Structure formats: structure tokens, C-alpha cells
Tab-separated table of C-alpha atoms in Angstrom:
chain	number	residue	atom	x	y	z
T	12	UNK	CA	0.000	0.000	0.000
T	13	UNK	CA	2.160	2.769	-1.284
T	14	UNK	CA	-0.530	4.931	-2.893
T	15	UNK	CA	-1.426	8.195	-1.329
T	16	UNK	CA	-4.754	7.910	0.432
T	17	UNK	CA	-4.064	4.414	1.755
T	18	UNK	CA	-3.157	5.655	5.233
T	19	UNK	CA	-6.599	4.730	6.506
T	20	UNK	CA	-6.491	1.207	5.031
T	21	UNK	CA	-6.142	-1.775	7.350
T	22	UNK	CA	-5.344	-5.144	5.865
T	23	UNK	CA	-7.135	-8.161	7.307
T	24	UNK	CA	-5.450	-11.549	7.064
T	25	UNK	CA	-6.411	-15.103	7.929
T	26	UNK	CA	-4.789	-14.615	11.349
T	27	UNK	CA	-5.903	-11.049	12.129
T	28	UNK	CA	-9.390	-9.686	11.552
T	29	UNK	CA	-9.695	-5.981	12.248
T	30	UNK	CA	-13.478	-5.796	12.191
T	31	UNK	CA	-16.328	-7.080	14.317
T	32	UNK	CA	-19.479	-8.652	12.926
T	33	UNK	CA	-22.667	-7.448	14.593
T	34	UNK	CA	-24.734	-10.535	13.876
T	35	UNK	CA	-28.231	-9.108	13.782
T	36	UNK	CA	-30.509	-11.888	12.558
T	37	UNK	CA	-33.180	-9.624	11.080
T	38	UNK	CA	-30.740	-7.750	8.838
T	39	UNK	CA	-31.339	-4.316	10.368
T	40	UNK	CA	-28.781	-1.691	9.409
T	41	UNK	CA	-26.621	0.040	12.012
T	42	UNK	CA	-28.359	3.221	13.158
T	43	UNK	CA	-25.948	4.459	15.805
T	44	UNK	CA	-22.559	4.165	17.481
T	45	UNK	CA	-21.651	5.844	20.756
T	46	UNK	CA	-18.835	5.705	23.303
T	47	UNK	CA	-20.478	5.507	26.726
T	48	UNK	CA	-19.486	7.024	30.031
T	49	UNK	CA	-18.021	3.716	31.241
T	50	UNK	CA	-15.666	3.471	28.248
T	51	UNK	CA	-17.644	0.839	26.352
T	52	UNK	CA	-18.966	1.326	22.847
T	53	UNK	CA	-22.593	0.709	21.981
T	54	UNK	CA	-23.732	-0.263	18.497
T	55	UNK	CA	-27.397	0.257	17.665
T	56	UNK	CA	-29.672	-1.129	14.979
T	57	UNK	CA	-33.367	-0.305	14.707
T	58	UNK	CA	-34.151	-3.562	16.534
T	59	UNK	CA	-31.209	-4.168	18.879
T	60	UNK	CA	-28.462	-2.739	21.081
T	61	UNK	CA	-24.970	-4.248	21.352
T	62	UNK	CA	-22.285	-3.435	23.954
T	63	UNK	CA	-18.691	-3.742	22.770
T	64	UNK	CA	-16.384	-4.615	25.660
T	65	UNK	CA	-12.591	-4.458	25.665
T	66	UNK	CA	-11.151	-7.973	25.921
T	67	UNK	CA	-7.503	-7.014	26.454
T	68	UNK	CA	-6.611	-9.450	23.658
T	69	UNK	CA	-4.891	-7.841	20.637
T	70	UNK	CA	-6.137	-10.615	18.326
T	71	UNK	CA	-9.797	-9.992	19.260
T	72	UNK	CA	-9.902	-6.592	20.989
T	73	UNK	CA	-13.691	-6.367	21.425
T	74	UNK	CA	-16.482	-8.717	22.433
T	75	UNK	CA	-20.061	-7.953	21.336
T	76	UNK	CA	-22.826	-8.635	23.860
T	77	UNK	CA	-26.453	-8.027	22.934
T	78	UNK	CA	-28.150	-5.766	25.468
T	79	UNK	CA	-31.562	-5.695	23.770
T	80	UNK	CA	-33.084	-7.747	20.962
T	81	UNK	CA	-36.346	-5.813	20.766
T	82	UNK	CA	-35.655	-2.081	20.547
T	83	UNK	CA	-33.171	0.383	19.088
T	84	UNK	CA	-32.992	3.884	17.597
T	85	UNK	CA	-34.955	4.546	14.432
T	86	UNK	CA	-32.199	6.408	12.576
T	87	UNK	CA	-28.810	8.092	12.712
T	88	UNK	CA	-28.921	11.288	14.732
T	89	UNK	CA	-31.494	9.976	17.194
T	90	UNK	CA	-28.877	8.760	19.718
T	91	UNK	CA	-27.704	11.210	22.386
T	92	UNK	CA	-25.066	10.726	25.092
T	93	UNK	CA	-25.944	12.723	28.196
T	94	UNK	CA	-23.227	13.402	30.773
T	95	UNK	CA	-24.343	15.997	33.282
T	96	UNK	CA	-22.045	14.829	36.085
T	97	UNK	CA	-24.832	12.972	37.886
T	98	UNK	CA	-24.482	9.190	37.321
T	99	UNK	CA	-28.153	8.596	38.154
T	100	UNK	CA	-29.336	10.624	35.148
T	101	UNK	CA	-26.369	10.313	32.781
T	102	UNK	CA	-26.637	7.772	29.982
T	103	UNK	CA	-27.454	7.038	26.375
T	104	UNK	CA	-30.883	8.098	25.136
T	105	UNK	CA	-32.525	7.550	21.751
T	106	UNK	CA	-35.770	7.915	19.837
T	107	UNK	CA	-37.329	4.929	18.158
T	108	UNK	CA	-40.413	4.313	16.070
T	109	UNK	CA	-42.451	3.509	19.201
T	110	UNK	CA	-41.852	6.850	20.875
């Protein structure tokens, strides 16, 4: 990769996979991605929420755990991270098609 513009390219090999498959059975597209207050990442589809946790393993740096299989944000831009300094009201909020 010697072309200009390849700086952002990451090569995956049989031994190293630099991506994570969010295996959403219903085929919903990803509608949001946010870094939470506890350092985890959350991936949203219109029908599910996934928490990406750091594994500490360079070969598989994140583990995806499904938090919800029934609800998620309706679209990009409907996910908001609120950090007002009060842990009881800080969190990730979103709008979905149900309200």
C-alpha cells in the first residue's frame, strides 16, 4: 500500500481480523454508534443494542454482547449521550419508532 490515500487502510489476514461482525438476525442496518461514560462502545440497529467490551486481547480486541433484541434507535442522529455529572441521570438516550 504505497498509494497516497491508503493511510486509513487496514489489511485483514487469515490470522488477524480488524473488524467485528454485529450478527443481527433480522438484517437491520446500524443506526448508531456511541462511546459511553463507562468506556464501552454501543452499536445500535433499529431492533437491537450491542455493547462492545474491551477484551484485552490484541487478536480480538472487542467482544459484542447483545443488550436488547427488541428495541433500538430509528435512525442516525437519534442517539444522544448525556453526561451531566450525575451518574443517576447520565446515559445514552434515543428515539425509536415507538416513541
